[in-house]
Short mmCIF file of C-alpha atoms and ligand atoms in Angstrom, two decimals:
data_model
loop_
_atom_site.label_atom_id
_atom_site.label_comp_id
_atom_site.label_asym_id
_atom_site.label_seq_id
_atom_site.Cartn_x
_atom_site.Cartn_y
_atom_site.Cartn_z
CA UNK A 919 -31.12 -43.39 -25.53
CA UNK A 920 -31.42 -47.13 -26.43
CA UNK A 921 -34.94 -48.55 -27.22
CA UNK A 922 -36.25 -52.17 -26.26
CA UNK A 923 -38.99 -53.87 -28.53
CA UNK A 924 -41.48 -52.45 -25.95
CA UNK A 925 -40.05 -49.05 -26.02
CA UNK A 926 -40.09 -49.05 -30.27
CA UNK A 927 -43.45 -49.79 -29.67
CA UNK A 928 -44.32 -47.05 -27.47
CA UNK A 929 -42.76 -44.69 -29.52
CA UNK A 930 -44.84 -45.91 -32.62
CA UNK A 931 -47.61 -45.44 -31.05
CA UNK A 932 -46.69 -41.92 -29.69
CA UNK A 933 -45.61 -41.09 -32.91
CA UNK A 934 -48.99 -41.59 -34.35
CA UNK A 935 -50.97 -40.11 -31.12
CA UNK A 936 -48.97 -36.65 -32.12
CA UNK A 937 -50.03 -36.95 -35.73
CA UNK A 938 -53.98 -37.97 -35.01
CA UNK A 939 -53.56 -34.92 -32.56
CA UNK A 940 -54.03 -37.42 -29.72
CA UNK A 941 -51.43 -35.13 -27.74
CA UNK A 942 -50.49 -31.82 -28.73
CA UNK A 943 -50.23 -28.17 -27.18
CA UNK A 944 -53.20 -26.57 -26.00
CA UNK A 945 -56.10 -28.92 -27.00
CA UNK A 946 -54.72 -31.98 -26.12
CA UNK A 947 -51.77 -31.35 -23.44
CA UNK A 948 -52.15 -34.63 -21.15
CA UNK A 949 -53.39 -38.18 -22.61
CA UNK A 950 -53.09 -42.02 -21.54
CA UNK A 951 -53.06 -44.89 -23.45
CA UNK A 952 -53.91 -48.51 -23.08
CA UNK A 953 -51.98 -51.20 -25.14
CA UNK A 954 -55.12 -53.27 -25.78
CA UNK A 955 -52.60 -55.97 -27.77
CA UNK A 956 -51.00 -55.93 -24.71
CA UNK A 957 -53.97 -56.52 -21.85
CA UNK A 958 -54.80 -59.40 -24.23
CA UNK A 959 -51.37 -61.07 -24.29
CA UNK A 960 -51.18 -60.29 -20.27
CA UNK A 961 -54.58 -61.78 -19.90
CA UNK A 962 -53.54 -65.39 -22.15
CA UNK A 963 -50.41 -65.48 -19.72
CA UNK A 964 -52.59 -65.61 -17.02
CA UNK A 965 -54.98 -68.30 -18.53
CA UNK A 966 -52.04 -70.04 -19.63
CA UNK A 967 -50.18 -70.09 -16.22
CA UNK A 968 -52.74 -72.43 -14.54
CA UNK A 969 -53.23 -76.12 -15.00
CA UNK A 970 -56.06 -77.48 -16.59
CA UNK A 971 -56.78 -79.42 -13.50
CA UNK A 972 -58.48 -77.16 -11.74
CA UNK A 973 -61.56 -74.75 -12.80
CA UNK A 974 -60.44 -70.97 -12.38
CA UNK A 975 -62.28 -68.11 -13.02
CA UNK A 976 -59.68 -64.83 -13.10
CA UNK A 977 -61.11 -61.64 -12.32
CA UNK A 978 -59.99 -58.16 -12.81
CA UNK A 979 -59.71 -55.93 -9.52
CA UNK A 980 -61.97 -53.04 -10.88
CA UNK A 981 -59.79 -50.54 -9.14
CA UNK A 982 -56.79 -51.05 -11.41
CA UNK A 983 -58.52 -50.08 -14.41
CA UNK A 984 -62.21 -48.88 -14.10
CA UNK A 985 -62.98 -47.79 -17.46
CA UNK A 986 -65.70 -49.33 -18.81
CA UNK A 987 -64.70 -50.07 -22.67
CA UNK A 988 -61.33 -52.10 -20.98
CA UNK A 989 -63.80 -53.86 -18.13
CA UNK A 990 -65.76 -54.81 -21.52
CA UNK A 991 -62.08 -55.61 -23.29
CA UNK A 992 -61.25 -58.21 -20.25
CA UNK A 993 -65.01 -59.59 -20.16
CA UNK A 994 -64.40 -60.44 -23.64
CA UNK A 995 -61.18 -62.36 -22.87
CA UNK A 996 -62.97 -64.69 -20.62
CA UNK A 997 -61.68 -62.91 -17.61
CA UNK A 998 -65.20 -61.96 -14.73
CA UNK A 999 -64.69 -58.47 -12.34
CA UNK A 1000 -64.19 -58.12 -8.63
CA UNK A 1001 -65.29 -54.97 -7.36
CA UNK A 1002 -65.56 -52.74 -3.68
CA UNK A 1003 -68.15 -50.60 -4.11
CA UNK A 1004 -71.60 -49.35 -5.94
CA UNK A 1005 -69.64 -47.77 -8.49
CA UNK A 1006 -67.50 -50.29 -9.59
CA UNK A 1007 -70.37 -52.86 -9.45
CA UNK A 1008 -72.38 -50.41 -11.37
CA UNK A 1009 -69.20 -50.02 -13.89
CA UNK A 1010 -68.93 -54.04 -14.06
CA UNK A 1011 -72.44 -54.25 -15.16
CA UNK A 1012 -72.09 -51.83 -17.50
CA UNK A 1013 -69.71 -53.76 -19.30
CA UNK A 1014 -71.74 -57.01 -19.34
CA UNK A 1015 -70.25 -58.87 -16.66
CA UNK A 1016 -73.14 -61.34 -15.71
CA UNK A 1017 -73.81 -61.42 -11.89
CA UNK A 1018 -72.02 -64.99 -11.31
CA UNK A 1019 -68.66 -63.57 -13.17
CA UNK A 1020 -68.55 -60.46 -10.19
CA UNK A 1021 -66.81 -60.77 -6.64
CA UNK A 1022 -67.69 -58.14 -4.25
CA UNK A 1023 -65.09 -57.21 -1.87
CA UNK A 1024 -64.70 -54.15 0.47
CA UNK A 1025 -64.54 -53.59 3.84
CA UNK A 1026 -67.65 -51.38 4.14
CA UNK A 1027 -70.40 -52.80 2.61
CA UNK A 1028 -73.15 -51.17 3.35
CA UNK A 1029 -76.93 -52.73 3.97
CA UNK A 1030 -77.48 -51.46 0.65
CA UNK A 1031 -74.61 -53.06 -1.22
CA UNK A 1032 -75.28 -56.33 0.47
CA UNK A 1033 -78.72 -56.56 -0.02
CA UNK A 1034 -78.06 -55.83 -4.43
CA UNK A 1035 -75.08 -58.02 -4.12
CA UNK A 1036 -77.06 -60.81 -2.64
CA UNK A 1037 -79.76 -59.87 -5.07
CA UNK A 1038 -77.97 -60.06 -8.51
CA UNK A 1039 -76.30 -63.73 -7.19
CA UNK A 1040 -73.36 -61.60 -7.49
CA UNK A 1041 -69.97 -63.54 -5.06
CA UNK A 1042 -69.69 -61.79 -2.02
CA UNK A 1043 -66.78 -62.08 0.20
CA UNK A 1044 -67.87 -60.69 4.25
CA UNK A 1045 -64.69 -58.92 5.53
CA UNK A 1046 -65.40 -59.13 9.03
CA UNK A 1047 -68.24 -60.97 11.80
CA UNK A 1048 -70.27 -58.12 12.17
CA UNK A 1049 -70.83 -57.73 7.62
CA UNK A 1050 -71.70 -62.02 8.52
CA UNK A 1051 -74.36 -61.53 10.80
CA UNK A 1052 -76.08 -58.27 8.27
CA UNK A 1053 -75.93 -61.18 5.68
CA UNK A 1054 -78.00 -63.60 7.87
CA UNK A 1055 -80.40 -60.71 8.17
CA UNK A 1056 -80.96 -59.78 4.60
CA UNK A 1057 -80.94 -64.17 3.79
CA UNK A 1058 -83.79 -64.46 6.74
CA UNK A 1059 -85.46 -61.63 5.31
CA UNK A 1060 -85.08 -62.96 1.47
CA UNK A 1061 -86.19 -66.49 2.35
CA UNK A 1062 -89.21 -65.63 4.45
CA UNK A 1063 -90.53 -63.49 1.47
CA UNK A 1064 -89.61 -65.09 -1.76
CA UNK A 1065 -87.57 -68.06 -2.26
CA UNK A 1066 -86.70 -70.15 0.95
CA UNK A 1067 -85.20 -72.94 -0.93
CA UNK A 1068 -82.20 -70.23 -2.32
CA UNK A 1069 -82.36 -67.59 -0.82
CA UNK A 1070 -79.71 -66.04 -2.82
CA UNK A 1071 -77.62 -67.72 -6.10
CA UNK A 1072 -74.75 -65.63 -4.70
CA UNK A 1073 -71.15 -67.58 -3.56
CA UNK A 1074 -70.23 -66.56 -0.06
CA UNK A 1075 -67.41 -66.27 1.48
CA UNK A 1076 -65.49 -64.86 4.47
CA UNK A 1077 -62.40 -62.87 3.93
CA UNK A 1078 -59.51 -63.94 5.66
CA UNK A 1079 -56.28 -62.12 7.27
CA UNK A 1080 -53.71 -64.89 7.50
CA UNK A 1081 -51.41 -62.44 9.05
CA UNK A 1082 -48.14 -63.70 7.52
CA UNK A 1083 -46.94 -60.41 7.47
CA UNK A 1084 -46.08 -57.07 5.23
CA UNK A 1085 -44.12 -56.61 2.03
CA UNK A 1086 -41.55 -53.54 0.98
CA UNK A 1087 -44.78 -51.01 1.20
CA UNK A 1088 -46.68 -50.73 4.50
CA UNK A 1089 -49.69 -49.29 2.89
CA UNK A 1090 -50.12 -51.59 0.14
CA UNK A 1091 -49.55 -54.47 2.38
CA UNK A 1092 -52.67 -56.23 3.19
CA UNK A 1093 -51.59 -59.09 5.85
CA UNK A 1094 -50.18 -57.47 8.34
CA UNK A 1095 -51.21 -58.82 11.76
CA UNK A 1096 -53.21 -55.88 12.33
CA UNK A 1097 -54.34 -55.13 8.71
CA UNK A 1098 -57.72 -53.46 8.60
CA UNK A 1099 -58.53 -56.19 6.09
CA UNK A 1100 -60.58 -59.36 7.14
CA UNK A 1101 -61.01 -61.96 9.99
CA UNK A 1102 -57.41 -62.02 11.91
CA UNK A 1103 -56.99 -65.65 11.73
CA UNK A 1104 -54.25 -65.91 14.74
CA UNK A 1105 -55.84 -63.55 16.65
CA UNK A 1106 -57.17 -65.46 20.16
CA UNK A 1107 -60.24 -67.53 19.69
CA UNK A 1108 -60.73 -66.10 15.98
CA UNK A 1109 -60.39 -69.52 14.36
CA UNK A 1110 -62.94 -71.38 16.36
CA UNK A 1111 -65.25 -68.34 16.17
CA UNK A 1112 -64.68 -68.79 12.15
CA UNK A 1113 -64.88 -72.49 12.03
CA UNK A 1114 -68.49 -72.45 14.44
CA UNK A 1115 -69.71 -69.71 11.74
CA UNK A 1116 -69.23 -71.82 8.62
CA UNK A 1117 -71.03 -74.79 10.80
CA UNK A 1118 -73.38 -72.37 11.55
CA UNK A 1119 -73.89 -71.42 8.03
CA UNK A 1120 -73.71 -74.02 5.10
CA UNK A 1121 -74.32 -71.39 2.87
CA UNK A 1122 -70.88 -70.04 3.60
CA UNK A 1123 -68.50 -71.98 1.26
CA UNK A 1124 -65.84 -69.63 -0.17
CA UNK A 1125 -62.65 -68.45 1.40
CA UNK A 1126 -60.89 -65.58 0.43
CA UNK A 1127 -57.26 -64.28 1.13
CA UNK A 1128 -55.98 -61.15 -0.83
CA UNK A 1129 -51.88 -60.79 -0.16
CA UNK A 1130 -50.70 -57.83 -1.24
CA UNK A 1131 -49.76 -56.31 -2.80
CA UNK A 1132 -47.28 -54.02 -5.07
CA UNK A 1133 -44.16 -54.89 -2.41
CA UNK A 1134 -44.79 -58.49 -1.18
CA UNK A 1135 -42.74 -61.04 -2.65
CA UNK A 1136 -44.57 -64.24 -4.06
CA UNK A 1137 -43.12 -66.42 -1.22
CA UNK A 1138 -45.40 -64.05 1.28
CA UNK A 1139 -48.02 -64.15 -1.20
CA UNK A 1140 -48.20 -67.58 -1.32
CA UNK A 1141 -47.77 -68.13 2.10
CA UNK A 1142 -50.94 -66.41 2.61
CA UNK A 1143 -52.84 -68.55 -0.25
CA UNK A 1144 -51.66 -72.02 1.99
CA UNK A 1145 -53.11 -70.69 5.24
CA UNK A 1146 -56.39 -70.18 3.36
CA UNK A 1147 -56.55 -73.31 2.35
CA UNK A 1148 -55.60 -74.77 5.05
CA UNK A 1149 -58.24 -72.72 6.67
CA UNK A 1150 -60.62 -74.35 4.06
CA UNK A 1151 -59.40 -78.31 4.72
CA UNK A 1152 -60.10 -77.43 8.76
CA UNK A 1153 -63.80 -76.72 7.67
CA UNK A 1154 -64.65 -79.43 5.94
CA UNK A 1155 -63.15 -81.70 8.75
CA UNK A 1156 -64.94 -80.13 11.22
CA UNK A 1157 -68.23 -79.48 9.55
CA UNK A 1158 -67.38 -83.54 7.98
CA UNK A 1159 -68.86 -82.34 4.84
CA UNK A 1160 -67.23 -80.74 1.65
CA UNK A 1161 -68.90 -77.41 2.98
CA UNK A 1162 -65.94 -75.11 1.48
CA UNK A 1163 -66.29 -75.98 -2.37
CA UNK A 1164 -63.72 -72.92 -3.30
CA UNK A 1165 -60.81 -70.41 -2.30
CA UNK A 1166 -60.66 -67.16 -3.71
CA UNK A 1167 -57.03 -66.10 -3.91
CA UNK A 1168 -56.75 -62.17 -4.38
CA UNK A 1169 -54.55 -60.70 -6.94
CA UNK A 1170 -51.07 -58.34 -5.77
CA UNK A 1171 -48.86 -59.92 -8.27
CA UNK A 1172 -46.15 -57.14 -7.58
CA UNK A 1173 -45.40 -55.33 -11.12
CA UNK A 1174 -41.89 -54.65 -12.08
CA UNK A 1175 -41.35 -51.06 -12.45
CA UNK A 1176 -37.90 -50.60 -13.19
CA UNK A 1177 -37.45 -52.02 -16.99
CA UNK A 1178 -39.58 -53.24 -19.30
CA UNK A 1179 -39.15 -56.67 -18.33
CA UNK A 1180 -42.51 -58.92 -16.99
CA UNK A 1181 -41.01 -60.02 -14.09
CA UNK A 1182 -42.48 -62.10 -11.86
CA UNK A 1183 -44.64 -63.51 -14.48
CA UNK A 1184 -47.97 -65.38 -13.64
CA UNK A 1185 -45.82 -68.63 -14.19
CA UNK A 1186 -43.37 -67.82 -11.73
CA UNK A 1187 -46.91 -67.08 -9.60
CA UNK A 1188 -48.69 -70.47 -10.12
CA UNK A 1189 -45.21 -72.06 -9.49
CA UNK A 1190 -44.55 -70.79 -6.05
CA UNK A 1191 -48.15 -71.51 -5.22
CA UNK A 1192 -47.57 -74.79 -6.33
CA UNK A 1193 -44.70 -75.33 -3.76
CA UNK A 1194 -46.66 -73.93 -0.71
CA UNK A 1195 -50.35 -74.51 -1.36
CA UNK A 1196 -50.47 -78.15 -3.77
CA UNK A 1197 -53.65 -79.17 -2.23
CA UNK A 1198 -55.12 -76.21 -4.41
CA UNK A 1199 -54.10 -77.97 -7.48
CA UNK A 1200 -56.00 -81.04 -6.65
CA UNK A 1201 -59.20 -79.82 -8.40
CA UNK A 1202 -60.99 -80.13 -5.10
CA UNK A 1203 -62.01 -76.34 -5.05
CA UNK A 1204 -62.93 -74.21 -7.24
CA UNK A 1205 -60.36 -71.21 -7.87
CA UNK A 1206 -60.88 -67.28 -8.10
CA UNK A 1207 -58.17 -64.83 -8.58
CA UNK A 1208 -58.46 -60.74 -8.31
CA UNK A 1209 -55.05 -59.38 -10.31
CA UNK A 1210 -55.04 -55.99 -11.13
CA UNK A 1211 -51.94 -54.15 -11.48
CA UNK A 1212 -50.12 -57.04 -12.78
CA UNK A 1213 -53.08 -57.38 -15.80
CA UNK A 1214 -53.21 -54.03 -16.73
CA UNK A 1215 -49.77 -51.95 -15.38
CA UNK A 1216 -47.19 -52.22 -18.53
CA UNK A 1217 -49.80 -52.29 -20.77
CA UNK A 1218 -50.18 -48.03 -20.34
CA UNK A 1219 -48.42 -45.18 -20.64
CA UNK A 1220 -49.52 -41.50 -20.09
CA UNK A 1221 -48.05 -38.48 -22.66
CA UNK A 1222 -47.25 -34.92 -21.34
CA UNK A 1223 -46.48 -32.18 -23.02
CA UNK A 1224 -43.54 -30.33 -21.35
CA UNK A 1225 -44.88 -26.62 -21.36
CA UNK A 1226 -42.46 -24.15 -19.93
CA UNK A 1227 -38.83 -24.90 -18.73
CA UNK A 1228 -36.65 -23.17 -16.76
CA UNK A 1229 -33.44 -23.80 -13.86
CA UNK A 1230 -33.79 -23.08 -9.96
CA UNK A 1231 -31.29 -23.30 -7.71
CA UNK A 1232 -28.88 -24.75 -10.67
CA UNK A 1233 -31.53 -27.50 -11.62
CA UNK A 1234 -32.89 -27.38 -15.06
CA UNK A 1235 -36.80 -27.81 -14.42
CA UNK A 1236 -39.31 -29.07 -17.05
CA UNK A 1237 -43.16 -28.14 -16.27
CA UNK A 1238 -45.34 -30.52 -17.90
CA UNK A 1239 -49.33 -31.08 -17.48
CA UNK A 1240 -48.68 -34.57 -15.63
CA UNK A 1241 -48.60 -34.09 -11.91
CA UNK A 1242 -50.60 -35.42 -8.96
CA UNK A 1243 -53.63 -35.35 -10.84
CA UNK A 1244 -52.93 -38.75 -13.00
CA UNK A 1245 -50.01 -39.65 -10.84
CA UNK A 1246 -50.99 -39.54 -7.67
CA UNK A 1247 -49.08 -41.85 -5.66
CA UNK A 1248 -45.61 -41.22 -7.41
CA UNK A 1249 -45.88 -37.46 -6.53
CA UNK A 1250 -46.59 -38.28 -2.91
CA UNK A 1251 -44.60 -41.05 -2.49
CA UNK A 1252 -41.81 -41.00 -4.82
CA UNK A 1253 -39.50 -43.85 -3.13
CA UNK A 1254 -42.43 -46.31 -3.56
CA UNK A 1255 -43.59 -45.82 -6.55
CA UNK A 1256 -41.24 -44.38 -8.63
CA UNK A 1257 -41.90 -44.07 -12.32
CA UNK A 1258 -39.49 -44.67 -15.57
CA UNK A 1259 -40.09 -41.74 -17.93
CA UNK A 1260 -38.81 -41.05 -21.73
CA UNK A 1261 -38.11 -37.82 -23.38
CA UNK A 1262 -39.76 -37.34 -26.65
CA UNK A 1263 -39.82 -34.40 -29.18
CA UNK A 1264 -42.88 -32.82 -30.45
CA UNK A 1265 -43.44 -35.26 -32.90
CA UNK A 1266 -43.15 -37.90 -30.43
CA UNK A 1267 -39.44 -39.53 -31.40
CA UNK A 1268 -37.70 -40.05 -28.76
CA UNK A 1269 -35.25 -37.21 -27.60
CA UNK A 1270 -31.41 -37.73 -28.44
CA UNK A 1271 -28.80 -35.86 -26.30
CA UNK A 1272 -26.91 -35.79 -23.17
CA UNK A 1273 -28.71 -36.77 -19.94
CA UNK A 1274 -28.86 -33.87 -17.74
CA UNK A 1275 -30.17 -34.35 -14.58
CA UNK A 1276 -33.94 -32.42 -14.32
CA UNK A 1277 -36.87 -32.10 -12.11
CA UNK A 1278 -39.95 -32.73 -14.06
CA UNK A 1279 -43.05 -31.16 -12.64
CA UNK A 1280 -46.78 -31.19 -12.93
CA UNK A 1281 -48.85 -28.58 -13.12
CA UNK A 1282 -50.55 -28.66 -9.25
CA UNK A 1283 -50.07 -25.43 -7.18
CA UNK A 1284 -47.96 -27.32 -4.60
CA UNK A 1285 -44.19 -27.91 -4.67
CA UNK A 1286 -44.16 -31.44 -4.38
CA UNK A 1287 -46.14 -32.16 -7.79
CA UNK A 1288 -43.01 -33.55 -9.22
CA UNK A 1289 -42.77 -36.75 -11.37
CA UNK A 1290 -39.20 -36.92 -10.63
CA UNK A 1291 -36.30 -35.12 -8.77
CA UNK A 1292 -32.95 -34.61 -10.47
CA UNK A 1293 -34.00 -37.19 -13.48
CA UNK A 1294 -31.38 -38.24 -15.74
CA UNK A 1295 -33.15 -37.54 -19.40
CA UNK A 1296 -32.12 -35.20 -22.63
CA UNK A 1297 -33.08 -31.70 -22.02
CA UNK A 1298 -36.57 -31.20 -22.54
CA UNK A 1299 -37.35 -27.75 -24.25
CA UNK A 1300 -40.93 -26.23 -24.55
CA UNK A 1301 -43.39 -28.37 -27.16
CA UNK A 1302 -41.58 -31.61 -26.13
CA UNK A 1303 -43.80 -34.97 -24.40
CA UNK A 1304 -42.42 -36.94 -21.35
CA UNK A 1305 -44.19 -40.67 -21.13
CA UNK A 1306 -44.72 -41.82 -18.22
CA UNK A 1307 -44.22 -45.45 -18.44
CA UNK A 1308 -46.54 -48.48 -16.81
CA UNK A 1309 -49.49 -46.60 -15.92
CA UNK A 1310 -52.07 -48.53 -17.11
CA UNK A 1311 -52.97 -49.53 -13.97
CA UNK A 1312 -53.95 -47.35 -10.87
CA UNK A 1313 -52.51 -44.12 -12.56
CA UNK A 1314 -54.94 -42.20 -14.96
CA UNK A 1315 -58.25 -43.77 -14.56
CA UNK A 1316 -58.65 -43.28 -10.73
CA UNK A 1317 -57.56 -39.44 -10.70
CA UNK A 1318 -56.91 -37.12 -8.09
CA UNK A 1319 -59.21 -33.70 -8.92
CA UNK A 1320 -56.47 -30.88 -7.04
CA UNK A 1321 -56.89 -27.98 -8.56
CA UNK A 1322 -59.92 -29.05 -10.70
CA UNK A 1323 -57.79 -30.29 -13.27
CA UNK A 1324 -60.02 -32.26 -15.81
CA UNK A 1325 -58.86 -36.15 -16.32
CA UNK A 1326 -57.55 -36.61 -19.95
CA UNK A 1327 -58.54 -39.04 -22.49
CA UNK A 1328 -57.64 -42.53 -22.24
CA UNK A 1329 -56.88 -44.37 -25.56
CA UNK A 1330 -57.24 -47.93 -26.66
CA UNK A 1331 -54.46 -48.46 -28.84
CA UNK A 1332 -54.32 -51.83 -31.51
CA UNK A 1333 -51.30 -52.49 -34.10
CA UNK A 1334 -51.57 -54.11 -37.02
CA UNK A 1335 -48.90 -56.85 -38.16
CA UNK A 1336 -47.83 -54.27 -40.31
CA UNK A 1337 -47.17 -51.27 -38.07
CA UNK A 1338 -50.47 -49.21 -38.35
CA UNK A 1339 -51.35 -48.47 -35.34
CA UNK A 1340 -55.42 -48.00 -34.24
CA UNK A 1341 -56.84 -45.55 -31.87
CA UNK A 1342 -60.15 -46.39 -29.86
CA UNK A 1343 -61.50 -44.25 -27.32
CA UNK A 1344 -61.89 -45.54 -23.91
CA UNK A 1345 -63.04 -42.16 -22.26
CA UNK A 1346 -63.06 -38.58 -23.18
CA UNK A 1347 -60.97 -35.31 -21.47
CA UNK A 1348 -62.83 -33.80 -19.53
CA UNK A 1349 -63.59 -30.35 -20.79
CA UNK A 1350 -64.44 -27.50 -18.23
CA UNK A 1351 -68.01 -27.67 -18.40
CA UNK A 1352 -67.40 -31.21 -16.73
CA UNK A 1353 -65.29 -29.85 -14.06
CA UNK A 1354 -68.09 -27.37 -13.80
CA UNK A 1355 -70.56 -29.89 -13.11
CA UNK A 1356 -68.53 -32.11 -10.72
CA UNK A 1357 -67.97 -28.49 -8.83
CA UNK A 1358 -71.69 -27.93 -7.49
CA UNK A 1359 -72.67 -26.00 -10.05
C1 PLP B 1402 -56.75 -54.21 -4.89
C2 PLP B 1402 -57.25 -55.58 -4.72
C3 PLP B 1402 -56.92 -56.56 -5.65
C4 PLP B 1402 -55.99 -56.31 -6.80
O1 PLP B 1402 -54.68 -56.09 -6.39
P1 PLP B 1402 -53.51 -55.94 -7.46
O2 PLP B 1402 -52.30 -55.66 -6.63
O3 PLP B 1402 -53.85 -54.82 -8.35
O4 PLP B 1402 -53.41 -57.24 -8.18
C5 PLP B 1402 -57.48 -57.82 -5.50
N1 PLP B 1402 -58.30 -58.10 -4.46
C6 PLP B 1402 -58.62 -57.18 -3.53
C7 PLP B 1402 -59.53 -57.56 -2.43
C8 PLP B 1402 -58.10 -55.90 -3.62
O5 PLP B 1402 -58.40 -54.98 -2.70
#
């Protein structure tokens, strides 16, 4: 097989996971790693891609990448953390994200979540009229006890469907005319409902669109970005005051799966946005962005160890301990989310030979737990790793427990100018006595 830059790199780094006994049989059968070189140069593209004429703060969409040592990695490079739940506000905390850096999103926020959000100043978008009229509660309630004149430091705004359609993956797409996501804006009477509720409301001044995302081309994306703030102009003419002072934008930068090519890049991002949505470029509001995927995706890989082989039916078969667990949406749907993967020996070099066509399995009791059907790769023998390529994102650190498998250790990897390459642990395997404990017992 031939090797790109990014590949030699991967294979360095594999190379020296198999001789710090990062992966190996038995002890260590299943591991992920994080390119932390990587997630910095990703994160300076972003920075880089927008103009200095308008104030940006980029966010990390918690769900891409929970772990706490890389939430602390991106707070470090400037970047603040939007979240959609407790856990991942709890999780942005935890890695030092002040309050004013963190956007909570979700579609179910309870009274709960509000009332912290609100609390901690931390930005909250509402995702529908009903979440809008809990936050007047818990504001009435704050102001009449403590401090009328603020009665919370948080940023509020009001998420907003602009309906301008799907992208190549239904469930990933998040403007759909009937997406469970936000206020409909197209929907009958929904506009002038929205527009009376920011008169109503002069604390409301954010507006928030998230297109997505993995499947939606930028011209969709952006699309969706214009209507917002378009949205945005329409309140300030109606309310004749600059009411809406900024427009959060969402992340779903689709990542490109099939090489190891960064294509679109945040450039090609900020240019089409430029095309459809130049009043946001004017410096007149403030700018938040949620990427995830995009950020985080080909800066990962995971490492299996292939640990029995055998043919069925004709097809050679390789059964490694990467399945559903840490791949979740590849195994269960395979035509969206297909995966590259590279053959490696035991050593971690990668595999010379012949492609032969091979399933390659994970270990779940179901027959579906495949990686990939009928996969083109040298012919993995017992002892031998498979990588599974761009999985930094959305792969190992938001597992599926079937089987109470235990999720594997995630590495932070660093290389030196001169080739040594630097492990750092982001989270331990789980051993059984974990699995134990997160099984009632
Ligand atoms: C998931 C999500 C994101 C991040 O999406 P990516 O495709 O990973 O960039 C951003 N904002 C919201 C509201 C989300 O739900």
């Amino acid at each position: 097989m031939t090797n790109s830059p990014a590949g030699e790199r991967r294979e360095r780094i594999l190379r020296a996971a198999v001789r710090d006994r990062l992966v190996e049989p038995d002890s260590a059968v299943l591991a992920a790693f994080v390119d932390l070189d990587g997630v910095a140069a990703s994160v300076a593209a972003l920075q880089k891609a927008f103009p200095d004429s308008v104030n940006v703060l980029h966010t990390f969409a918690a769900k891409a990448n929970c772990l706490v040592p890389v939430l602390a990695e991106l707070r470090d490079l400037g970047m603040g953390c939007e979240v959609a739940s407790p856990g991942e506000l709890a999780q942005a905390l935890a890695a030092g994200f002040a309050p004013e850096q963190i956007v909570y999103d979700s579609p179910a926020k309870t009274r709960s979540d509000l009332r912290q959000a609100l609390e901690l100043g931390v930005a909250v978008n509402a995702d529908n009229f009903e979440e809008l009229a809990r936050i007047d509660e818990i504001l009435a309630a704050r102001a009449s006890e403590s401090a009328p004149a603020s009665a919370s430091a948080s940023r509020i705004g009001v998420r907003l469907n602009p309906q301008v359609g799907g992208g190549g993956i239904v469930e990933m797409s998040t403007a759909t005319a009937t997406s469970k996501f936000g206020i409909a804006l197209e929907d009958d009477g929904n506009r002038q409902r929205l527009l009376a509720a920011y008169r109503d409301r002069p604390w409301l001044t954010w507006v928030h669109a998230h297109v997505g995302s993995q499947g939606c081309p930028l011209e969709l994306i952006a699309q969706g970005i214009a209507k917002a703030v378009a949205f945005a102009d329409e309140v300030n003419a109606t309310c004749g005051r600059r009411q809406v002072t900024g427009i959060d934008i969402g992340g779903g930068l689709p990542v490109n799966f099939a090489d190891d090519e960064t294509a679109p890049g945040f450039d090609d991002y900020v240019a089409t946005l430029q095309a459809h949505a130049p009043a946001l470029f004017t410096g007149a509001y403030r700018i938040v962005t949620e990427f995830g995927r995009s950020l985080l995706a080909k800066n990962g890989f995971t490492a299996a160890c292939v640990e029995y082989t055998k043919i069925s039916g004709g097809r050679p078969i390789a059964i490694t301990h990467a399945g559903a667990q840490v791949a979740t949406r590849t195994v269960f749907m395979p035509a969206a989310w297909p995966l590259r993967l590279t053959a490696h020996g035991p050593d971690g070099t990668l595999k010379q030979g012949e492609p032969v066509p091979q399933d390659i399995a994970g270990p779940c009791c179901f027959a579906g737990d495949l990686l990939a059907e009928a996969r083109p790769l040298p012919l993995l023998t017992p002892g031998d790793i498979v990588a599974l390529l761009d999985t930094g994102a959305y792969y190992s650190s938001t597992p599926f427990h079937y089987n109470s498998l235990p999720d594997p250790a995630v590495h932070g990897v660093r290389v030196d100018p001169d080739g040594h390459v630097h492990f750092h642990p982001l989270r331990q395997a789980e051993t059984v006595d974990d699995v134990l404990s997160r099984s009632g017992h």
